Short mmCIF file of N, CA and C in Angstrom, two decimals:
data_model
loop_
_atom_site.label_atom_id
_atom_site.label_comp_id
_atom_site.label_asym_id
_atom_site.label_seq_id
_atom_site.Cartn_x
_atom_site.Cartn_y
_atom_site.Cartn_z
N MET A 17 1.11 -1.03 -0.44
CA MET A 17 0.09 -0.19 0.00
C MET A 17 1.37 1.42 -0.16
N SER A 18 0.93 2.55 -1.11
CA SER A 18 1.10 3.78 -0.50
C SER A 18 0.98 4.04 0.05
N ASP A 19 2.27 4.85 0.40
CA ASP A 19 1.89 6.00 2.20
C ASP A 19 0.46 6.93 1.78
N GLU A 20 0.77 7.95 0.53
CA GLU A 20 -0.85 8.46 -0.30
C GLU A 20 -2.47 7.48 0.39
N LYS A 21 -1.86 6.64 -0.31
CA LYS A 21 -3.50 5.92 0.88
C LYS A 21 -3.36 5.17 1.44
N LEU A 22 -2.93 5.08 2.31
CA LEU A 22 -1.50 5.43 4.30
C LEU A 22 -2.28 6.31 4.59
N ASP A 23 -1.83 7.26 3.98
CA ASP A 23 -2.49 8.58 4.88
C ASP A 23 -3.69 9.06 4.52
N LEU A 24 -4.59 8.62 3.67
CA LEU A 24 -6.07 9.28 3.65
C LEU A 24 -6.77 8.76 4.20
N ILE A 25 -5.97 7.47 4.35
CA ILE A 25 -6.40 5.95 5.42
C ILE A 25 -6.64 6.73 6.38
N LEU A 26 -6.12 6.83 6.91
CA LEU A 26 -5.67 7.84 8.35
C LEU A 26 -6.77 8.49 8.38
N ASN A 27 -6.54 9.88 7.21
CA ASN A 27 -6.92 10.63 7.88
C ASN A 27 -8.49 10.54 8.02
N VAL A 28 -8.99 9.40 7.03
CA VAL A 28 -11.17 9.14 7.37
C VAL A 28 -11.87 8.90 8.90
N VAL A 29 -10.02 8.12 9.00
CA VAL A 29 -10.26 7.36 10.67
C VAL A 29 -10.46 8.61 11.39
N SER A 30 -8.92 9.87 11.56
CA SER A 30 -9.11 10.30 12.14
C SER A 30 -10.28 11.22 12.31
N ASP A 31 -10.80 11.55 11.61
CA ASP A 31 -11.84 12.62 10.58
C ASP A 31 -14.00 11.57 11.03
N ILE A 32 -12.97 10.29 11.09
CA ILE A 32 -14.22 9.57 11.26
C ILE A 32 -14.55 9.54 12.87
N LYS A 33 -13.00 9.55 14.10
CA LYS A 33 -13.39 9.59 15.45
C LYS A 33 -13.20 11.18 15.91
N ASN A 34 -13.03 12.94 15.70
CA ASN A 34 -13.32 13.46 15.65
C ASN A 34 -15.57 13.51 15.52
N ARG A 35 -15.82 13.53 14.88
CA ARG A 35 -17.37 13.41 14.52
C ARG A 35 -17.49 12.01 16.11
N GLN A 36 -17.09 11.19 15.61
CA GLN A 36 -17.97 10.31 16.96
C GLN A 36 -17.33 11.50 18.19
N THR A 37 -16.50 11.62 18.05
CA THR A 37 -16.60 12.97 19.96
C THR A 37 -17.23 13.41 19.83
N SER A 38 -17.37 14.35 18.09
CA SER A 38 -19.10 15.69 18.56
C SER A 38 -20.00 15.40 18.72
N LEU A 39 -20.21 13.75 18.31
CA LEU A 39 -21.46 13.23 18.85
C LEU A 39 -21.57 13.46 19.99
N GLU A 40 -20.61 12.17 20.75
CA GLU A 40 -21.29 12.17 22.37
C GLU A 40 -20.82 13.10 22.61
N LYS A 41 -19.73 14.28 22.39
CA LYS A 41 -20.35 15.73 22.54
C LYS A 41 -22.21 15.84 23.11
N THR A 42 -22.22 16.18 21.97
CA THR A 42 -23.67 16.77 21.83
C THR A 42 -24.65 15.61 22.20
N VAL A 43 -23.73 14.26 22.04
CA VAL A 43 -25.59 13.62 23.48
C VAL A 43 -25.44 14.25 24.65
N GLY A 44 -24.69 14.34 24.92
CA GLY A 44 -23.91 14.39 26.60
C GLY A 44 -24.85 15.78 27.12
N GLU A 45 -24.23 17.01 25.30
CA GLU A 45 -24.95 17.92 25.75
C GLU A 45 -26.71 18.01 26.34
N MET A 46 -26.98 17.31 25.02
CA MET A 46 -28.35 16.53 24.74
C MET A 46 -29.63 16.67 26.58
N ASN A 47 -28.26 14.80 27.20
CA ASN A 47 -28.67 14.80 28.18
C ASN A 47 -28.71 15.46 29.48
N THR A 48 -28.10 16.77 29.71
CA THR A 48 -27.69 17.21 30.20
C THR A 48 -28.97 18.18 30.41
N ARG A 49 -29.83 18.23 28.78
CA ARG A 49 -30.80 19.55 28.93
C ARG A 49 -31.84 19.39 29.45
N GLN A 50 -31.75 17.79 28.66
CA GLN A 50 -33.00 16.92 29.03
C GLN A 50 -33.56 17.19 30.41
N THR A 51 -32.12 16.55 31.62
CA THR A 51 -32.96 16.29 32.68
C THR A 51 -32.66 17.55 33.54
N SER A 52 -31.90 19.11 33.02
CA SER A 52 -32.48 19.81 33.48
C SER A 52 -33.81 20.71 32.89
N LEU A 53 -34.84 20.60 31.85
CA LEU A 53 -35.78 20.15 31.66
C LEU A 53 -36.98 19.43 32.32
N GLU A 54 -36.65 18.28 32.21
CA GLU A 54 -37.36 17.30 33.99
C GLU A 54 -37.38 17.99 34.60
N LYS A 55 -36.37 18.48 35.02
CA LYS A 55 -36.20 19.33 36.30
C LYS A 55 -36.87 20.25 37.22
N THR A 56 -37.31 20.84 35.38
CA THR A 56 -38.46 21.97 35.51
C THR A 56 -39.40 22.00 35.44
N VAL A 57 -40.28 20.87 34.78
CA VAL A 57 -41.12 20.87 34.33
C VAL A 57 -41.83 20.32 36.22
N GLY A 58 -41.07 19.42 36.61
CA GLY A 58 -41.23 18.81 38.40
C GLY A 58 -41.31 20.13 39.12
N GLU A 59 -40.60 21.25 38.43
CA GLU A 59 -39.91 22.38 39.05
C GLU A 59 -42.29 22.61 39.17
N MET A 60 -41.94 22.75 37.50
CA MET A 60 -43.37 23.53 37.45
C MET A 60 -44.94 22.08 38.72
N ASN A 61 -44.31 21.43 38.38
CA ASN A 61 -45.68 20.95 38.71
C ASN A 61 -46.19 20.14 40.44
N LEU A 62 -45.16 20.39 40.84
CA LEU A 62 -44.97 21.01 42.20
C LEU A 62 -45.55 22.21 42.39
N LYS A 63 -45.76 23.27 41.58
CA LYS A 63 -45.93 24.11 41.29
C LYS A 63 -47.37 24.31 41.66
N ILE A 64 -47.41 23.55 40.58
CA ILE A 64 -49.26 23.72 40.11
C ILE A 64 -49.49 22.90 41.09
N ASP A 65 -49.62 21.98 41.85
CA ASP A 65 -50.14 21.33 42.59
C ASP A 65 -50.32 22.10 43.75
N ASN A 66 -49.32 22.70 44.36
CA ASN A 66 -49.31 23.43 45.24
C ASN A 66 -50.49 25.02 45.35
N LEU A 67 -50.99 25.58 43.92
CA LEU A 67 -51.11 26.72 43.83
C LEU A 67 -52.95 25.84 43.46
N SER A 68 -52.96 24.36 43.39
CA SER A 68 -54.18 23.83 42.46
C SER A 68 -55.10 23.22 43.86
N GLY A 69 -53.54 23.29 45.10
CA GLY A 69 -54.17 23.58 46.66
C GLY A 69 -54.44 24.48 47.28
N ARG A 70 -54.12 25.41 46.87
CA ARG A 70 -54.34 27.10 47.40
C ARG A 70 -55.62 27.03 47.16
N VAL A 71 -55.98 26.37 45.37
CA VAL A 71 -57.84 27.32 45.47
C VAL A 71 -58.21 26.55 46.20
N ASP A 72 -58.32 25.21 45.74
CA ASP A 72 -59.04 24.32 46.88
C ASP A 72 -59.70 24.72 48.35
N ASN A 73 -58.47 24.88 49.07
CA ASN A 73 -58.72 25.54 50.38
C ASN A 73 -59.18 26.84 49.89
N LEU A 74 -59.14 28.47 48.65
CA LEU A 74 -60.27 29.03 48.67
C LEU A 74 -61.79 28.87 48.82
N SER A 75 -61.37 27.79 48.09
CA SER A 75 -63.10 27.42 47.71
C SER A 75 -63.31 26.59 48.87
N SER A 76 -62.73 26.02 49.53
CA SER A 76 -63.57 25.59 50.88
C SER A 76 -63.76 26.59 51.87
N GLU A 77 -62.70 27.42 51.75
CA GLU A 77 -62.75 28.83 53.25
C GLU A 77 -63.98 29.39 52.06
N PHE A 78 -64.64 29.91 51.00
CA PHE A 78 -65.15 30.40 50.50
C PHE A 78 -67.00 29.64 50.37
N SER A 79 -66.71 28.21 50.84
CA SER A 79 -68.13 27.20 50.91
C SER A 79 -68.34 27.71 51.99
N ASP A 80 -67.55 27.75 53.78
CA ASP A 80 -67.41 27.88 54.53
C ASP A 80 -68.07 29.22 55.13
N PHE A 81 -67.79 30.38 54.08
CA PHE A 81 -67.50 31.36 54.83
C PHE A 81 -69.23 31.51 54.49
N ARG A 82 -69.75 31.43 53.11
CA ARG A 82 -71.57 31.20 52.66
C ARG A 82 -72.40 30.64 53.32
N LYS A 83 -71.79 29.84 53.80
CA LYS A 83 -72.21 29.11 55.34
C LYS A 83 -72.76 29.95 55.51
N GLN A 84 -71.63 30.39 56.24
CA GLN A 84 -71.17 31.08 57.85
C GLN A 84 -72.45 32.43 57.03
N VAL A 85 -72.69 32.78 55.76
CA VAL A 85 -73.61 34.81 55.13
C VAL A 85 -75.44 33.62 55.54
N ALA A 86 -75.18 31.83 54.75
CA ALA A 86 -76.37 31.42 54.30
C ALA A 86 -77.00 31.68 56.57
N ASP A 87 -76.58 30.85 57.34
CA ASP A 87 -76.73 31.30 58.71
C ASP A 87 -76.81 31.92 59.38
N SER A 88 -76.68 33.18 59.65
CA SER A 88 -76.69 35.12 59.49
C SER A 88 -77.85 35.35 58.71
N PHE A 89 -78.09 34.98 57.89
CA PHE A 89 -79.01 35.99 57.24
C PHE A 89 -80.18 34.63 57.81
N ALA A 90 -80.11 33.74 58.06
CA ALA A 90 -81.28 32.72 58.99
C ALA A 90 -81.04 33.39 60.58
N ILE A 91 -80.80 33.79 60.82
CA ILE A 91 -80.47 34.35 62.30
C ILE A 91 -81.14 35.63 62.01
N VAL A 92 -80.96 36.43 61.51
CA VAL A 92 -81.26 37.85 61.59
C VAL A 92 -82.66 38.18 61.18
N GLN A 93 -83.32 36.77 60.17
CA GLN A 93 -85.07 36.45 59.59
C GLN A 93 -85.97 35.66 60.96
N ASN A 94 -84.70 35.48 62.06
CA ASN A 94 -84.75 34.71 63.47
C ASN A 94 -85.44 36.02 64.13
N ARG A 95 -84.43 37.28 63.88
CA ARG A 95 -83.98 37.68 65.29
C ARG A 95 -85.79 39.26 64.53
N PHE A 96 -85.62 38.92 63.46
CA PHE A 96 -87.06 39.65 62.65
C PHE A 96 -88.31 39.07 63.19
N THR A 97 -88.27 38.53 63.33
CA THR A 97 -89.63 37.75 63.20
C THR A 97 -89.10 37.92 65.02
N LEU A 98 -88.80 37.86 65.95
CA LEU A 98 -88.76 37.39 67.60
C LEU A 98 -88.76 39.09 67.59
N LEU A 99 -88.62 39.81 67.22
CA LEU A 99 -88.80 41.92 67.69
C LEU A 99 -89.92 42.54 66.76
N GLU A 100 -90.34 41.43 65.80
CA GLU A 100 -91.98 41.54 65.48
C GLU A 100 -93.19 41.65 66.70
N LYS A 101 -92.11 39.97 67.27
CA LYS A 101 -94.06 40.18 68.32
C LYS A 101 -92.90 41.09 70.00
N GLN A 102 -92.45 41.16 69.63
CA GLN A 102 -92.04 41.94 70.79
C GLN A 102 -92.77 43.40 70.72
N MET A 103 -92.59 43.41 69.30
CA MET A 103 -93.20 45.45 68.77
C MET A 103 -94.75 45.31 69.22
N VAL A 104 -95.32 44.13 68.69
CA VAL A 104 -96.90 44.23 69.04
C VAL A 104 -96.87 43.67 71.21
N ALA A 105 -97.20 43.08 71.74
CA ALA A 105 -96.12 43.70 72.60
C ALA A 105 -95.85 44.39 73.42
N ILE A 106 -94.74 44.56 73.63
CA ILE A 106 -94.40 46.25 73.75
C ILE A 106 -94.96 47.32 74.06
N GLY A 107 -94.92 47.54 72.48
CA GLY A 107 -96.12 48.16 71.84
C GLY A 107 -94.35 49.58 71.85
N VAL A 108 -94.29 50.76 71.79
CA VAL A 108 -94.06 52.42 71.08
C VAL A 108 -92.60 52.15 72.00
N GLU A 109 -92.48 51.36 73.24
CA GLU A 109 -91.49 51.79 74.30
C GLU A 109 -90.07 50.56 73.89
N ILE A 110 -90.75 49.70 73.11
CA ILE A 110 -89.80 48.91 72.68
C ILE A 110 -88.65 49.52 71.50
N LYS A 111 -89.24 50.80 70.50
CA LYS A 111 -89.16 50.38 69.47
C LYS A 111 -87.38 51.37 69.07
N ALA A 112 -87.26 52.16 69.15
CA ALA A 112 -85.50 52.41 69.93
C ALA A 112 -84.63 51.45 69.88
N GLU A 113 -85.09 50.40 71.15
CA GLU A 113 -84.45 49.10 71.27
C GLU A 113 -84.12 48.18 70.05
N ILE A 114 -85.58 48.13 69.52
CA ILE A 114 -85.96 47.98 67.75
C ILE A 114 -84.82 48.63 67.19
N LYS A 115 -84.26 49.10 67.04
CA LYS A 115 -84.02 50.19 65.99
C LYS A 115 -82.18 49.73 65.85
N ARG A 116 -81.48 50.13 66.84
CA ARG A 116 -80.34 49.57 67.71
C ARG A 116 -80.02 48.83 66.45
N GLU A 117 -81.22 47.41 68.13
CA GLU A 117 -80.78 46.02 67.28
C GLU A 117 -80.99 45.66 64.97
N ILE A 118 -81.40 46.06 64.62
CA ILE A 118 -81.64 45.99 63.33
C ILE A 118 -80.40 46.68 62.67
N GLU A 119 -80.19 48.42 63.09
CA GLU A 119 -78.79 48.34 63.04
C GLU A 119 -77.55 47.60 62.85
N ALA A 120 -77.81 47.26 64.26
CA ALA A 120 -76.57 46.30 64.85
C ALA A 120 -76.52 45.06 62.89
N VAL A 121 -77.84 44.61 63.32
CA VAL A 121 -77.68 43.32 62.11
C VAL A 121 -77.15 43.83 60.79
N ALA A 122 -77.44 45.17 61.01
CA ALA A 122 -77.28 45.68 59.50
C ALA A 122 -75.98 45.65 58.96
N ALA A 123 -75.09 45.86 60.02
CA ALA A 123 -73.46 46.66 60.37
C ALA A 123 -72.97 44.68 60.27
N ARG A 124 -73.36 44.39 60.45
CA ARG A 124 -73.43 42.57 60.51
C ARG A 124 -73.15 42.21 59.13
N ILE A 125 -74.29 42.46 58.61
CA ILE A 125 -74.68 42.21 56.69
C ILE A 125 -73.20 42.73 55.92
N ASP A 126 -73.03 44.16 56.73
CA ASP A 126 -71.98 44.46 55.67
C ASP A 126 -70.61 44.34 56.03
N ARG A 127 -70.53 44.10 56.67
CA ARG A 127 -68.92 43.39 57.37
C ARG A 127 -69.26 41.98 55.90
N LEU A 128 -69.91 41.61 56.35
CA LEU A 128 -69.90 39.69 55.63
C LEU A 128 -70.07 40.19 54.79
N GLU A 129 -71.03 41.20 53.76
CA GLU A 129 -71.18 41.03 52.48
C GLU A 129 -69.73 41.66 52.20
N LYS A 130 -68.83 42.74 52.54
CA LYS A 130 -67.65 43.00 52.28
C LYS A 130 -66.46 42.21 52.30
N GLN A 131 -66.28 40.83 53.86
CA GLN A 131 -65.83 39.90 53.18
C GLN A 131 -65.95 38.62 52.17
N ILE A 132 -67.39 38.53 51.65
CA ILE A 132 -67.40 37.89 50.32
C ILE A 132 -66.44 38.33 49.59
N ILE A 133 -66.52 40.33 49.05
CA ILE A 133 -66.36 40.15 48.33
C ILE A 133 -64.16 40.40 48.30
N TYR A 134 -64.56 40.50 49.11
CA TYR A 134 -62.76 41.03 49.58
C TYR A 134 -61.76 39.64 49.25
N ASP A 135 -62.92 37.63 49.49
CA ASP A 135 -62.62 36.82 49.44
C ASP A 135 -62.43 36.30 47.94
N ARG A 136 -63.49 36.69 47.33
CA ARG A 136 -63.94 36.11 46.19
C ARG A 136 -62.92 37.55 45.18
N SER A 137 -62.56 38.31 46.43
CA SER A 137 -61.36 39.25 44.96
C SER A 137 -59.82 38.55 45.20
N GLU A 138 -59.43 38.26 45.94
CA GLU A 138 -58.28 36.68 46.55
C GLU A 138 -59.06 35.50 45.34
N THR A 139 -59.88 35.13 44.85
CA THR A 139 -59.75 34.13 44.31
C THR A 139 -59.67 34.29 42.83
N LEU A 140 -60.38 35.28 42.39
CA LEU A 140 -60.25 35.42 40.65
C LEU A 140 -58.10 35.80 41.03
N GLU A 141 -57.41 36.73 42.00
CA GLU A 141 -56.45 36.68 41.94
C GLU A 141 -55.44 35.16 41.50
N ASN A 142 -56.00 34.56 42.74
CA ASN A 142 -55.60 32.98 42.21
C ASN A 142 -55.73 32.20 41.30
N LYS A 143 -56.87 32.65 40.74
CA LYS A 143 -57.26 31.91 39.14
C LYS A 143 -56.47 32.93 37.74
N ASP A 144 -56.20 34.40 38.68
CA ASP A 144 -54.94 34.35 37.16
C ASP A 144 -54.04 33.69 37.11
N GLU A 145 -53.81 33.91 37.73
CA GLU A 145 -52.47 33.84 39.16
C GLU A 145 -51.94 31.72 37.97
N ILE A 146 -52.50 30.87 38.33
CA ILE A 146 -52.83 29.19 37.45
C ILE A 146 -53.00 30.06 36.15
N ARG A 147 -53.64 30.31 35.46
CA ARG A 147 -53.98 30.79 33.92
C ARG A 147 -52.53 31.34 33.68
N GLU A 148 -51.55 32.26 34.16
CA GLU A 148 -50.25 31.93 33.59
C GLU A 148 -49.88 31.20 34.30
N ILE A 149 -49.73 30.57 34.93
CA ILE A 149 -48.68 29.18 34.98
C ILE A 149 -48.89 28.33 33.67
N ASN A 150 -49.89 27.91 33.93
CA ASN A 150 -50.49 27.38 32.98
C ASN A 150 -49.80 27.35 31.32
N LYS A 151 -50.18 29.00 30.70
CA LYS A 151 -49.39 29.59 30.29
C LYS A 151 -47.99 29.07 29.79
N ARG A 152 -47.40 29.53 30.47
CA ARG A 152 -45.58 29.42 31.01
C ARG A 152 -46.03 27.89 30.95
N LEU A 153 -46.04 27.15 31.34
CA LEU A 153 -46.08 25.76 30.76
C LEU A 153 -46.30 24.85 29.59
N ALA A 154 -47.72 25.78 28.96
CA ALA A 154 -47.85 25.43 27.26
C ALA A 154 -46.94 25.77 27.33
N GLN A 155 -46.12 26.76 27.35
CA GLN A 155 -44.80 27.43 26.29
C GLN A 155 -43.48 26.33 26.08
N ILE A 156 -43.13 25.83 27.66
CA ILE A 156 -42.44 25.26 28.20
C ILE A 156 -42.09 23.83 27.19
N GLU A 157 -43.80 22.94 26.94
CA GLU A 157 -44.51 22.38 26.35
C GLU A 157 -43.55 22.46 25.09
N ASN A 158 -44.12 23.27 24.49
CA ASN A 158 -43.64 23.55 22.67
C ASN A 158 -42.74 24.00 22.86
N ASN A 159 -41.95 24.64 24.21
CA ASN A 159 -40.68 24.29 23.61
C ASN A 159 -39.38 23.24 23.50
N ILE A 160 -40.24 22.89 24.30
CA ILE A 160 -39.67 21.10 24.34
C ILE A 160 -39.83 19.79 23.56
N GLY A 161 -41.51 20.59 23.07
CA GLY A 161 -41.90 19.29 21.72
C GLY A 161 -42.41 18.75 22.52
N ILE A 162 -43.29 18.57 23.64
CA ILE A 162 -44.15 17.74 23.91
C ILE A 162 -45.32 17.66 23.57
#
């Protein structure tokens, strides 16, 4: 075999080894990136689970609060019934006391309504946060080709 052919074969073998090394490096980099993406997706899943739990808690709290409001309205109704009976039985002297009682109930209802509005606004903010996280998650999924 001539020196030229031998040099050519050595060059081809060297080129193949370089390409193999380059491919191994690329595969290693891709594995590192995949591991990093899997970790990021795992973290996002944890965050989504946490947010979902928070939303469930808020929903439960809101349901409890609605029950309290309904109970309060039932109490108010019962008080009105009692007050009407007292007005008939006692007459004019009790009217001032009834007025103060009604104002106290109205103030309580106002506080409950304000609390309901506050709780609803917090729930809406959490829903917006979840929508934003879902958008980010979709973008990540699109970027990694899932």
